[in-house]
Short mmCIF file of C-alpha atoms in Angstrom, two decimals:
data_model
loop_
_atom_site.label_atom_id
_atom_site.label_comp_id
_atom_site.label_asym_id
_atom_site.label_seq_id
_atom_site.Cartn_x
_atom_site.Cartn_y
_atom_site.Cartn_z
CA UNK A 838 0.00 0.00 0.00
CA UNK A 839 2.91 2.60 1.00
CA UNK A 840 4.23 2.14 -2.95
CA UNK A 841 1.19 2.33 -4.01
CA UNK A 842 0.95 5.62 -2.43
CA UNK A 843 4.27 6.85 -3.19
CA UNK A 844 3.17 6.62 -6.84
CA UNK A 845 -0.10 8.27 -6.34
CA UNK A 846 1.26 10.99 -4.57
CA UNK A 847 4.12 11.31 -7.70
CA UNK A 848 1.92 11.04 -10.66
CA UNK A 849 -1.86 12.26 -9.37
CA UNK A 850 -1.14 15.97 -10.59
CA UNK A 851 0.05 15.70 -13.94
CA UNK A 852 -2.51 13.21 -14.57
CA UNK A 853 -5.77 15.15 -13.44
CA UNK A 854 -4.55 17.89 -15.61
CA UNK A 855 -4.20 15.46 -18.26
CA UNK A 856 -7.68 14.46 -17.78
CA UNK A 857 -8.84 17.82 -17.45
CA UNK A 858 -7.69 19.46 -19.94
CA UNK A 859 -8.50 16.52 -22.63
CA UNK A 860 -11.91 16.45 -21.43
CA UNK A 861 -12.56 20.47 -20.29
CA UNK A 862 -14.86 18.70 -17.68
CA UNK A 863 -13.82 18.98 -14.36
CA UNK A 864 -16.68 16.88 -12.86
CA UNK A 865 -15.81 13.82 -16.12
CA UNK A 866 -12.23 14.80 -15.02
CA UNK A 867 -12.84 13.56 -11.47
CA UNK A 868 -14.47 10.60 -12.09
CA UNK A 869 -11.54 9.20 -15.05
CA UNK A 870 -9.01 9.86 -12.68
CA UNK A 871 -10.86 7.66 -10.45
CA UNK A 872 -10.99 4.95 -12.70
CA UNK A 873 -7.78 5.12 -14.03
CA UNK A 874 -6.65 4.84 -10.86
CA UNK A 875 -8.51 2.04 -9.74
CA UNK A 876 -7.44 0.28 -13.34
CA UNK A 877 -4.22 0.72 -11.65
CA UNK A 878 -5.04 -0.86 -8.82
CA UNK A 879 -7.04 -3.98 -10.67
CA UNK A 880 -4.38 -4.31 -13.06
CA UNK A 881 -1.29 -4.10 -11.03
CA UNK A 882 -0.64 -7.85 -11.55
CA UNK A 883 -0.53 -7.50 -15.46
CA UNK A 884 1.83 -4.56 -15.39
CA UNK A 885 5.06 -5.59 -16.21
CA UNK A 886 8.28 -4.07 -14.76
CA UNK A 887 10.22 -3.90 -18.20
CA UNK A 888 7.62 -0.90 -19.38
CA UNK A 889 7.60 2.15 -17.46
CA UNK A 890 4.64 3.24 -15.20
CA UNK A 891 4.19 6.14 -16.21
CA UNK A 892 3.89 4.89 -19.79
CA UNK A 893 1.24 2.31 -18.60
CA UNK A 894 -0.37 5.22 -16.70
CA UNK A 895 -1.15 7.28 -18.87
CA UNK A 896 -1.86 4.60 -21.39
CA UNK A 897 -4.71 3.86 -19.37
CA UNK A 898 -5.53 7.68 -19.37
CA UNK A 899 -5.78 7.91 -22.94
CA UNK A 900 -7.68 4.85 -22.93
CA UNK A 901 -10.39 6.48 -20.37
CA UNK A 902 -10.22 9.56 -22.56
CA UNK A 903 -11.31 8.10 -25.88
CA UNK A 904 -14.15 5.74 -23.93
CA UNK A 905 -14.69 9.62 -22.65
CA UNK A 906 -15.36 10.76 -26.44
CA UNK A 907 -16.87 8.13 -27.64
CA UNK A 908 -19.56 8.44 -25.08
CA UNK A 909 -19.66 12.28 -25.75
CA UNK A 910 -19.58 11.59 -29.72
CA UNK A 911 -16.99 14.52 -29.78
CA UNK A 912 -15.64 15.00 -33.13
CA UNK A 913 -11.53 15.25 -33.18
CA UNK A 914 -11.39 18.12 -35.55
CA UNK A 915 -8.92 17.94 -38.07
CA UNK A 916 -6.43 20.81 -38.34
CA UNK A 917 -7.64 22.47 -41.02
CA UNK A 918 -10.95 23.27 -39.22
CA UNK A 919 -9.10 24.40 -36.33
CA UNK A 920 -7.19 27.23 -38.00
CA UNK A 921 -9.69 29.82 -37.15
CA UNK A 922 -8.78 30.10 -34.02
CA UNK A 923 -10.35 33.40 -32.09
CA UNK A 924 -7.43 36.26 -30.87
CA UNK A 925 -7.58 36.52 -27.41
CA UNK A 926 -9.85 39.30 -26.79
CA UNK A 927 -9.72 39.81 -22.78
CA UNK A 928 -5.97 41.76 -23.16
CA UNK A 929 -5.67 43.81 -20.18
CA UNK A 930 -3.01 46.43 -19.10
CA UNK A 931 -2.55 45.43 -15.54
CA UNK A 932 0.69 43.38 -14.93
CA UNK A 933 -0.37 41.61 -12.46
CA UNK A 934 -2.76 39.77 -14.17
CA UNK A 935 -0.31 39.04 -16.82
CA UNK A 936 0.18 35.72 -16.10
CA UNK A 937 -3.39 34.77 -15.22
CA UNK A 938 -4.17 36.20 -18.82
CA UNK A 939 -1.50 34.21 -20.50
CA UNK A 940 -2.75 30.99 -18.61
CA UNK A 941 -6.18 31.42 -19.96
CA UNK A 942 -4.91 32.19 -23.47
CA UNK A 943 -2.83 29.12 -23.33
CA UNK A 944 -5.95 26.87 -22.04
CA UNK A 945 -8.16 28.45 -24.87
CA UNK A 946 -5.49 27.75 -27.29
CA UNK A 947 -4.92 24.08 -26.06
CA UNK A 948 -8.36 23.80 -26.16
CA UNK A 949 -9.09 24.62 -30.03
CA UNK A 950 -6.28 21.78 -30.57
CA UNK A 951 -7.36 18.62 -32.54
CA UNK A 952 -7.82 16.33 -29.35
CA UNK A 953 -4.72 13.99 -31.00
CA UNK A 954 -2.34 17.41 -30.89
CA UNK A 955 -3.44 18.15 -27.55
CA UNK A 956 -2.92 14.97 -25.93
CA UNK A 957 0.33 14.72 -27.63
CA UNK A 958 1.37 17.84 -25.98
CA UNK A 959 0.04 17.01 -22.62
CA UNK A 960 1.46 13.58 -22.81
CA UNK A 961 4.67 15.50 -23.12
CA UNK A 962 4.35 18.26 -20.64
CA UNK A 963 2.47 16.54 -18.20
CA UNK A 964 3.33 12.87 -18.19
CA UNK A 965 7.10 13.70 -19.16
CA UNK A 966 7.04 11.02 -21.83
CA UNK A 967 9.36 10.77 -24.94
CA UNK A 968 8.18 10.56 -28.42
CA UNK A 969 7.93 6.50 -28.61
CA UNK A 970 5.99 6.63 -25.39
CA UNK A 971 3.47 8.98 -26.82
CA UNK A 972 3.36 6.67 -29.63
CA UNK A 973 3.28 3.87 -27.27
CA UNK A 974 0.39 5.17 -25.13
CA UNK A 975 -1.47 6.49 -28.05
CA UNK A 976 -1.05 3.73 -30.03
CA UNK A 977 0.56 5.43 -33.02
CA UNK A 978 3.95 5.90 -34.46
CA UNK A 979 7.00 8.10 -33.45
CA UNK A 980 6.44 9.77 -36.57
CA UNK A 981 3.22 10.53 -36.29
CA UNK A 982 3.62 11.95 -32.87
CA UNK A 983 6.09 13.90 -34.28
CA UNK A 984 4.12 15.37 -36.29
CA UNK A 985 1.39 16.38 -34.41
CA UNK A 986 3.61 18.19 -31.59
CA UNK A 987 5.14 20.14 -34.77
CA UNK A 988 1.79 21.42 -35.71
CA UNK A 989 0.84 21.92 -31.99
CA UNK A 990 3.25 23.84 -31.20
CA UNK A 991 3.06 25.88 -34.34
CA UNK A 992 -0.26 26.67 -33.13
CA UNK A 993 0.84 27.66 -29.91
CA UNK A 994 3.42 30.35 -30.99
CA UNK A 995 1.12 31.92 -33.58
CA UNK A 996 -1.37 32.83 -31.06
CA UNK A 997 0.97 33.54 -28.17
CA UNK A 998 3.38 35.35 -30.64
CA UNK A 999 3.48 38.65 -28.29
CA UNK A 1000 4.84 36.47 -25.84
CA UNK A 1001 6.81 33.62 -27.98
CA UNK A 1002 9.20 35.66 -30.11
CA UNK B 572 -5.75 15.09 -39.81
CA UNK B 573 -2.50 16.72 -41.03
CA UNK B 574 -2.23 16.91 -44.84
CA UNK B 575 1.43 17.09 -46.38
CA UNK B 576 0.84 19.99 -48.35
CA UNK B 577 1.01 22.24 -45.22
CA UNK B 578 4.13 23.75 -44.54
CA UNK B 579 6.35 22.13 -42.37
CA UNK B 580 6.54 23.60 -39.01
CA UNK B 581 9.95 24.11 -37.50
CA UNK B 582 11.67 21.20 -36.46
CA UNK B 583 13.83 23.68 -34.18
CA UNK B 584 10.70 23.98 -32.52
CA UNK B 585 9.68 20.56 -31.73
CA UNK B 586 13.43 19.70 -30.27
CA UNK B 587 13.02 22.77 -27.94
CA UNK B 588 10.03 21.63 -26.95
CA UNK B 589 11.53 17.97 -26.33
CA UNK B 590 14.20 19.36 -24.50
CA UNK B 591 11.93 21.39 -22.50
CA UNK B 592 13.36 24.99 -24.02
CA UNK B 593 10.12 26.22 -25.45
CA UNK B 594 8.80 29.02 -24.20
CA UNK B 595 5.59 26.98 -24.90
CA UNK B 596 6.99 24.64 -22.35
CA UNK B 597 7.97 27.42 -19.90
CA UNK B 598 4.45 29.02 -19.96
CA UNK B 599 2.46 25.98 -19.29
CA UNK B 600 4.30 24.92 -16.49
CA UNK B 601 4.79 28.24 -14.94
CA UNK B 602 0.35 28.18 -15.60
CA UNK B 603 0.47 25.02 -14.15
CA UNK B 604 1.99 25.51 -11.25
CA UNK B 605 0.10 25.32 -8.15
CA UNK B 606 -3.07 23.74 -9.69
CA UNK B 607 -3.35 19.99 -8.95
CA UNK B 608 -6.33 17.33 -7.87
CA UNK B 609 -8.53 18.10 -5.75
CA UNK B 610 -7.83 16.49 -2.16
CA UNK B 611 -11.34 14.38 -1.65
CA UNK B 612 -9.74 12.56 -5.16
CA UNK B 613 -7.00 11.61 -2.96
CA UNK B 614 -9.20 10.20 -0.24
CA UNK B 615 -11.37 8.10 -2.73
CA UNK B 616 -8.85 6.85 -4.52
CA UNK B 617 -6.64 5.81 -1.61
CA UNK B 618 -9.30 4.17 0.49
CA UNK B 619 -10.30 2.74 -3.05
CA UNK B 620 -6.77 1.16 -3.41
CA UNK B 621 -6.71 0.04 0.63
CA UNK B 622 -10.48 -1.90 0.10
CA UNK B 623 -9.30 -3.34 -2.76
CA UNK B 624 -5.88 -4.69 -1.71
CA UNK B 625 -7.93 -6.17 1.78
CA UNK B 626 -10.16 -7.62 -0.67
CA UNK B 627 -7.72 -8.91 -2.87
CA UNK B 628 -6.08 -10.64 0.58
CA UNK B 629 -9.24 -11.74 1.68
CA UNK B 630 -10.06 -13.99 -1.79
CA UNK B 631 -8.68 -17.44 -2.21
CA UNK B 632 -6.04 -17.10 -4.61
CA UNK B 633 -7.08 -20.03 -6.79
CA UNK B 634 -6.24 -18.08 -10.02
CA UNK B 635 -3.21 -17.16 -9.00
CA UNK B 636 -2.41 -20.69 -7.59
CA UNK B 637 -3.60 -21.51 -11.31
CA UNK B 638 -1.22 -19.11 -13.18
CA UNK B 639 1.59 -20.40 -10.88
CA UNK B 640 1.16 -24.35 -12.11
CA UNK B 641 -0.03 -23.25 -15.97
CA UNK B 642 3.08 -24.64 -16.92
CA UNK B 643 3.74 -28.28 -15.17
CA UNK B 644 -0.10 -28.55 -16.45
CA UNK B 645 0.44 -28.25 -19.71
CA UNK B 646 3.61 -30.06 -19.80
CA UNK B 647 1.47 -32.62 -18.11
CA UNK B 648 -1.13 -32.15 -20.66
CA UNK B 649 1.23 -32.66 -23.59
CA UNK B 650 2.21 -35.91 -22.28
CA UNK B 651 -0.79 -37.74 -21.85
CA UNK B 652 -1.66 -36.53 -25.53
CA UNK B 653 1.74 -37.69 -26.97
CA UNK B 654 1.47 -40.95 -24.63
CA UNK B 655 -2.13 -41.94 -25.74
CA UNK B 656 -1.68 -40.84 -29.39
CA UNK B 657 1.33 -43.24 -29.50
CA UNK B 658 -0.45 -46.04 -28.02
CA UNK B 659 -3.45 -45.66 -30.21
CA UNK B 660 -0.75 -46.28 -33.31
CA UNK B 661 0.91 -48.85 -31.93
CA UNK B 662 -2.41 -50.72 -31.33
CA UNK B 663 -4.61 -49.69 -34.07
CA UNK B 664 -3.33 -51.39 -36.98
CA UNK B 665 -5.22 -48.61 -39.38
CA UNK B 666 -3.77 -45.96 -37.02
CA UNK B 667 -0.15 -46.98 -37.71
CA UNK B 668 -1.12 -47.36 -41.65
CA UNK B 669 -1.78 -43.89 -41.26
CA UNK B 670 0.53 -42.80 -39.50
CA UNK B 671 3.40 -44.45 -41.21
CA UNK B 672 2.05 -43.42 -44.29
CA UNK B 673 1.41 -46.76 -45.77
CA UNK B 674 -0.34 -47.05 -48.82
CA UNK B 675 -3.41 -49.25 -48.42
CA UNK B 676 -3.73 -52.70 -49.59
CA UNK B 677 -5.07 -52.55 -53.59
CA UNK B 678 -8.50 -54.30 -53.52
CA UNK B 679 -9.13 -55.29 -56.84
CA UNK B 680 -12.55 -53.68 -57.98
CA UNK B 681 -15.21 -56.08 -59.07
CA UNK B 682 -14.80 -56.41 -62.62
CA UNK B 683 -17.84 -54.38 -65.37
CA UNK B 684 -19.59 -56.51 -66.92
CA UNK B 685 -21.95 -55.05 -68.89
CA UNK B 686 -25.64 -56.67 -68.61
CA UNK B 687 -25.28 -57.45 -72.77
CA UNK B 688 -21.88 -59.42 -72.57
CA UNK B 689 -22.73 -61.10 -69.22
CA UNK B 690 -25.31 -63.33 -70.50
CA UNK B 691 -23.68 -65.27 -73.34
CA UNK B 692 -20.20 -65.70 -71.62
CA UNK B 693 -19.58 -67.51 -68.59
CA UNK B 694 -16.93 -67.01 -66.16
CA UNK B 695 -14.82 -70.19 -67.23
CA UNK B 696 -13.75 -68.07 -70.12
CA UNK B 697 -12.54 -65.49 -68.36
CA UNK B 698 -10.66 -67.80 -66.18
CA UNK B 699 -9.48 -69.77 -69.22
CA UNK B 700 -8.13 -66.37 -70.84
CA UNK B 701 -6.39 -65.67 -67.65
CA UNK B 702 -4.45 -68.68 -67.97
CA UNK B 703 -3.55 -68.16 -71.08
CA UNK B 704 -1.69 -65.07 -70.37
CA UNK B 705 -0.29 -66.83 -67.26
CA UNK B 706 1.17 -69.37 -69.74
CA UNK B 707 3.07 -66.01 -71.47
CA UNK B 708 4.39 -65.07 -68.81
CA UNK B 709 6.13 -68.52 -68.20
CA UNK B 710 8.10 -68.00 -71.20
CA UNK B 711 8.55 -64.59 -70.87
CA UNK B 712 12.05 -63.97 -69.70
CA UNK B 713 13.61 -66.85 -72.14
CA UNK B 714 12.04 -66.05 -75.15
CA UNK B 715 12.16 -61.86 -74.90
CA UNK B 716 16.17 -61.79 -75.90
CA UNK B 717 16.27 -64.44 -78.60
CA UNK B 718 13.10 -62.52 -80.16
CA UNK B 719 14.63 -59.66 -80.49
CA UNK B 720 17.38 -60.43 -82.28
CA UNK B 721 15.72 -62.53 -84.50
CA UNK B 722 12.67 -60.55 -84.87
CA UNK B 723 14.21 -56.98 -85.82
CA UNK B 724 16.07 -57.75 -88.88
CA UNK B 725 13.66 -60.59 -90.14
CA UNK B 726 10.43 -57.86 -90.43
CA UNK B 727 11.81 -54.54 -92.02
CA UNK B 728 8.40 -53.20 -92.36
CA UNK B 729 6.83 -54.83 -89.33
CA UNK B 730 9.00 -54.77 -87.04
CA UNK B 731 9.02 -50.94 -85.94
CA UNK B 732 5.43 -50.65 -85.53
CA UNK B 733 6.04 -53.84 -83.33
CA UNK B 734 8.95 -52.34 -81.22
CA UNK B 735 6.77 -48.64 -80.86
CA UNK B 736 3.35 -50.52 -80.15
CA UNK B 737 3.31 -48.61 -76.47
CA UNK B 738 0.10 -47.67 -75.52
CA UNK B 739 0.64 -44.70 -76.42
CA UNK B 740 -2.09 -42.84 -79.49
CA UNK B 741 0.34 -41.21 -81.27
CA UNK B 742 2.53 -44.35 -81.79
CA UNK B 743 -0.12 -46.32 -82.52
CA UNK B 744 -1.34 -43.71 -85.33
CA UNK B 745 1.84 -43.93 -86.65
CA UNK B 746 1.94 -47.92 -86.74
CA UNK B 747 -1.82 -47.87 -87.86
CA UNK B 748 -0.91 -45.76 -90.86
CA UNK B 749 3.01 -47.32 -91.88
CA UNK B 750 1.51 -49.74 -94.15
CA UNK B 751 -0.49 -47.33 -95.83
CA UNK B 752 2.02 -45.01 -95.98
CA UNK B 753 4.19 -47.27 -97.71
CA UNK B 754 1.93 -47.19 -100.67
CA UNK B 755 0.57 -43.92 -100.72
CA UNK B 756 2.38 -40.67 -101.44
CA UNK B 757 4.21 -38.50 -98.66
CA UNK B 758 1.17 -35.99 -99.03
CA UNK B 759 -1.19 -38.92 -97.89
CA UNK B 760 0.76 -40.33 -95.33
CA UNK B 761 0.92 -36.06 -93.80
CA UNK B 762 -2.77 -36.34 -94.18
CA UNK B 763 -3.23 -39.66 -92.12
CA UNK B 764 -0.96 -38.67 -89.61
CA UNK B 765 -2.75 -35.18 -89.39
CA UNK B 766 -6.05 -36.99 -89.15
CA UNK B 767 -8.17 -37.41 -85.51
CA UNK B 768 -7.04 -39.15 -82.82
CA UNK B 769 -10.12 -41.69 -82.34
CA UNK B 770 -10.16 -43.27 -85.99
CA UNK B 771 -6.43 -43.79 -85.94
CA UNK B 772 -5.57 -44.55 -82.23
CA UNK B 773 -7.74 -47.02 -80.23
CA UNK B 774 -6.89 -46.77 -76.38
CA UNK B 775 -7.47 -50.50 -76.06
CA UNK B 776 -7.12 -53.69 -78.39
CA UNK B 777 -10.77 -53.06 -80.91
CA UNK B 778 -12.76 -56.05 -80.85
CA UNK B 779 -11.67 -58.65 -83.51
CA UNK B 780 -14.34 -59.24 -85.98
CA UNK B 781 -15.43 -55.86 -86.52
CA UNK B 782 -14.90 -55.47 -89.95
CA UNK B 783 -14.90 -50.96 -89.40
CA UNK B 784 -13.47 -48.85 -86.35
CA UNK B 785 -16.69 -46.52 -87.16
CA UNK B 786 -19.49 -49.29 -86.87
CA UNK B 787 -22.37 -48.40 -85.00
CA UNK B 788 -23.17 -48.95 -81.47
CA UNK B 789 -26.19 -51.20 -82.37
CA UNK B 790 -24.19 -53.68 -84.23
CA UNK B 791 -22.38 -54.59 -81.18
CA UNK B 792 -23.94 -57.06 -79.57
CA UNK B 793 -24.32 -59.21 -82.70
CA UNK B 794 -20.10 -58.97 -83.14
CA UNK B 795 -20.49 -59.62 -79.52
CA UNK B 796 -22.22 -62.89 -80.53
CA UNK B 797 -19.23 -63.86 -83.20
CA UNK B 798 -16.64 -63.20 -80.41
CA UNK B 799 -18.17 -62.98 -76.85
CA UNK B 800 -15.05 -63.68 -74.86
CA UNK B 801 -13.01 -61.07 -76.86
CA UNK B 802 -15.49 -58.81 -75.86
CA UNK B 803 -15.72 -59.28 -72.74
CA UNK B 804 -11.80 -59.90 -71.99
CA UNK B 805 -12.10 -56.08 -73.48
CA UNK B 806 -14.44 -55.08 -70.55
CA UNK B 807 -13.66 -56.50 -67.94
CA UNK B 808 -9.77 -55.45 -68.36
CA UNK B 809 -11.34 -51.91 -68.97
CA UNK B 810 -11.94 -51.80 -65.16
CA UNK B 811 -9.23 -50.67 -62.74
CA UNK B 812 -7.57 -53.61 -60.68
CA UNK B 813 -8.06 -55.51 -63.82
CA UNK B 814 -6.63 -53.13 -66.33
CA UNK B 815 -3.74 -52.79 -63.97
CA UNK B 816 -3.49 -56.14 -63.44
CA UNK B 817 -3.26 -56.52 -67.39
CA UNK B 818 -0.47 -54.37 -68.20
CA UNK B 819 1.69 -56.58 -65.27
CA UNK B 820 0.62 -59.16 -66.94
CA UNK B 821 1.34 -58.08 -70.77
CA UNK B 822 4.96 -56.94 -69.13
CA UNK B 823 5.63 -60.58 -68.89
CA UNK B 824 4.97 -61.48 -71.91
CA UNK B 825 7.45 -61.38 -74.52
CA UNK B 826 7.36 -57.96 -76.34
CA UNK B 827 7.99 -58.88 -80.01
CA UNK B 828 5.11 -61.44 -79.77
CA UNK B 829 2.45 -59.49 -78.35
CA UNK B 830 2.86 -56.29 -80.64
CA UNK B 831 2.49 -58.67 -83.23
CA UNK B 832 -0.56 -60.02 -81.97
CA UNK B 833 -1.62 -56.84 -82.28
CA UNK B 834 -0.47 -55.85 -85.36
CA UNK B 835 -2.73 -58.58 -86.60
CA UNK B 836 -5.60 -56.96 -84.79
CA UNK B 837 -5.18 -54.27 -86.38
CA UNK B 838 -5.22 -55.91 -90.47
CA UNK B 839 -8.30 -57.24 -88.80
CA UNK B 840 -9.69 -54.06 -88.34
CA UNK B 841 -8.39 -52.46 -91.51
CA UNK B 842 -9.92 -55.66 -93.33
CA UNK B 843 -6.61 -56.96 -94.50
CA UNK B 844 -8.08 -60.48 -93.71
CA UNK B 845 -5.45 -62.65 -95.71
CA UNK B 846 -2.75 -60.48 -94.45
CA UNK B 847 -3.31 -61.47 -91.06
CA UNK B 848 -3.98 -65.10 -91.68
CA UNK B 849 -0.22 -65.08 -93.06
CA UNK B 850 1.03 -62.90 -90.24
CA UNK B 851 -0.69 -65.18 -87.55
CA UNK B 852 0.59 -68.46 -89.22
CA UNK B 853 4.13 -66.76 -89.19
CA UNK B 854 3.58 -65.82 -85.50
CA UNK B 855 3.04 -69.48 -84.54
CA UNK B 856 5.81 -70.74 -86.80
CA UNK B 857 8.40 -68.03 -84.59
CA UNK B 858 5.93 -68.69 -81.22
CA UNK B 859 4.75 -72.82 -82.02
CA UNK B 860 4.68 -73.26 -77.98
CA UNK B 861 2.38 -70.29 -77.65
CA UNK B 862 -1.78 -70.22 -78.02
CA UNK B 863 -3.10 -68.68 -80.66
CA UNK B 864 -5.52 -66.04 -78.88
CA UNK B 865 -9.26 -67.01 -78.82
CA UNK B 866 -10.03 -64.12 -81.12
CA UNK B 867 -7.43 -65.07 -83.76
CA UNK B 868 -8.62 -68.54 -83.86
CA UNK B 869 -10.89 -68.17 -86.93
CA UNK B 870 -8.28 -67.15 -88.50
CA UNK B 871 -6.77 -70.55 -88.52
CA UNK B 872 -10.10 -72.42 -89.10
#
């Protein structure tokens, strides 16, 4: 139970904002984390030590998440549809809120991501995993991952491009 | 979701990112920061994990006992198969045939008799025609050399068609037509060897008295009549075990004398009557201890 807890304690953060930010549901949020953790729990006799936790966490995360859209019929938007993507329109002058303002801009961005792109760049900043564990969590090549982080991130700095030189 | 006609994006970009340089990097974590699950998460999921661990203590393991002794089961398994498969072979006679690949026993087929044939012959004759080819193959072995030598360069024309009569059509064609041939013009002997298969090259030996390969069905069973046991020697050695049994036999006897035989068959057929009355009484001057085949016999008479 105590190493059980150690890795809660370690990975429980990155992966609720996984959750939450691939399903923008806080309350759906709460309950996948749940499960997923409780998958972890069931399935901690097929795990295998040779592939990393984290990699088999958040393989179960995705998992959750696409049962999530499935269930919610959302469409993954191809890229093309997503170029339209609304200028951030709540600018304000006060430094102090800088950063609050950039966090939100960066949500909304993430959030007009194709759900592959965005999970591909959570994957990465939240889970800490490499390209071939994207791929191996997402079930897709290193290639492909590539390619979606390119175009994610080429999303990113044209709408934060006052603030990503 | 991508097409490749977009630009490519900066691959600078994406190793920043990787490396966790990109300002993109730098600004979610610094938006990050702070925000994390909420704390009655942690209390579900932990008491979640401690029920399910007491339960998981509480349960008889049996499928775990199970998964530990998979493997001296199905070794165990794969024993008793092998064991029992190799005693069914060993006692099952038709098991070990197959097994071993044996070929099965040949069964000889009952022989066809067609209704027509069957009434006017009796078996005897059948039996008495076997022994007569029995009696060939006696002599088989002695006479085969001494024919040959004697045989090839007494019978320019004959001999040949004698050496190629294998069963095979074209051969016979050619043996049908050599006599013709040797009368006719080259043009006529093209044309004969050009003609069909079926009025040239009978698969087995035609029935004796017919006086034309093209005679009608219905006049069978009156030739039938005139030579019954020819007939039905043709028949019945039509059927497998017998047919197969035939060419052993016809193996046996000497070469030289049975192509001749049927070379005589064959004037028969082409209606070259006195020619094969001289050809037969030269075949039992060169064969005297042989039989003169039941369909030849009226030949002699």
């Amino acid at each position: 139970m105590a190493a059980f807890e150690t890795l809660y304690r370690r990975h429980k953060d990155p992966l609720w904002r996984y959750l939450l930010r691939g399903a923008d549901d806080r309350e759906a949020c709460n309950e996948m984390f749940q499960d997923v953790w409780s998958g972890v729990v069931r399935g901690r006799g097929s795990w295998e030590p040779r592939a990393r936790f984290t990699t088999w966490l958040y393989t179960l995360a995705h998992n959750r998440l696409v049962d999530y859209y499935r269930l919610r019929k959302l469409a993954t938007a191809p890229l093309e549809e997503a170029d339209d993507v609304v200028g951030p329109e709540h600018e304000s002058p006060d430094a102090i809120a800088r950063n609050a303002q950039l966090r939100q801009r960066l949500l909304d961005t993430l959030a007009q991501l194709p759900q592959e792109q965005r999970e591909a760049f959570l994957l990465k900043e939240e889970g800490g995993l490499s390209l071939e564990e994207i791929g191996q969590a997402t079930g897709v090549g290193r290639e492909t991952v590539k390619s979606r982080l390119r175009y994610a991130l080429a999303k990113l700095r044209q709408e934060l491009s006052d603030v990503w030189p | 979701m991508s097409g490749p006609e977009r630009k490519a994006p900066d691959d600078k970009l994406l190793e920043d990112f990787l490396e966790g340089r990109s300002p993109a990097s730098r600004a979610w974590r610094e938006a990050m920061r702070g925000e994390s699950a909420p704390p009655e998460l942690d209390d579900a999921v932990l008491g979640m994990a401690r029920e399910e661990i007491k339960t998981a203590a509480a349960r008889p393991a049996s499928r775990d006992r199970f998964r530990d002794r998979r493997w001296p089961f199905a070794l165990a398994a794969v024993l008793v198969l092998s064991f029992s498969t190799l005693l069914t072979i060993v006692q099952d006679p038709v098991a070990h045939k197959d097994a071993m690949m044996v070929a099965p026993d040949v069964v000889p087929t009952e022989a066809v008799i067609l209704p027509e044939a069957a009434a006017p012959v009796a078996a005897a004759e059948v039996q008495a025609e076997a022994q007569q080819r029995q009696a060939f193959e006696a002599e088989r072995k002695s006479m085969q050399a001494q024919r040959r030598m004697e045989d090839r360069p007494a019978k320019p024309s004959s001999a040949p068609a004698a050496a190629d009569a294998a069963p095979s059509p074209g051969s016979y064609a050619d043996a049908v037509q050599e006599p013709a041939a040797s009368a006719a013009s080259a043009g006529a002997e093209a044309e004969a060897l050009s003609a069909p298969a079926p009025a040239a090259a009978p698969a087995v030996p035609p029935p004796p008295p017919a006086p034309v390969m093209e005679e009608s069905r219905e006049a069978a069973p009156a030739e039938l009549k005139a030579a019954p046991a020819a007939e039905l020697r043709r028949r019945v050695l039509s059927s497998d075990s017998l047919g197969a049994a035939k060419l052993k036999r016809e193996s046996a006897v000497p070469e030289a004398a049975l192509a001749e035989l049927e070379r005589i068959r064959r004037m028969l057929v082409e209606g070259r009557e006195d020619e094969a009355r001289r050809a037969l009484e030269a075949w039992r001057k060169d064969w005297p201890e042989r039989p003169v085949p039941a369909d030849l016999q009226r030949l002699l008479d």
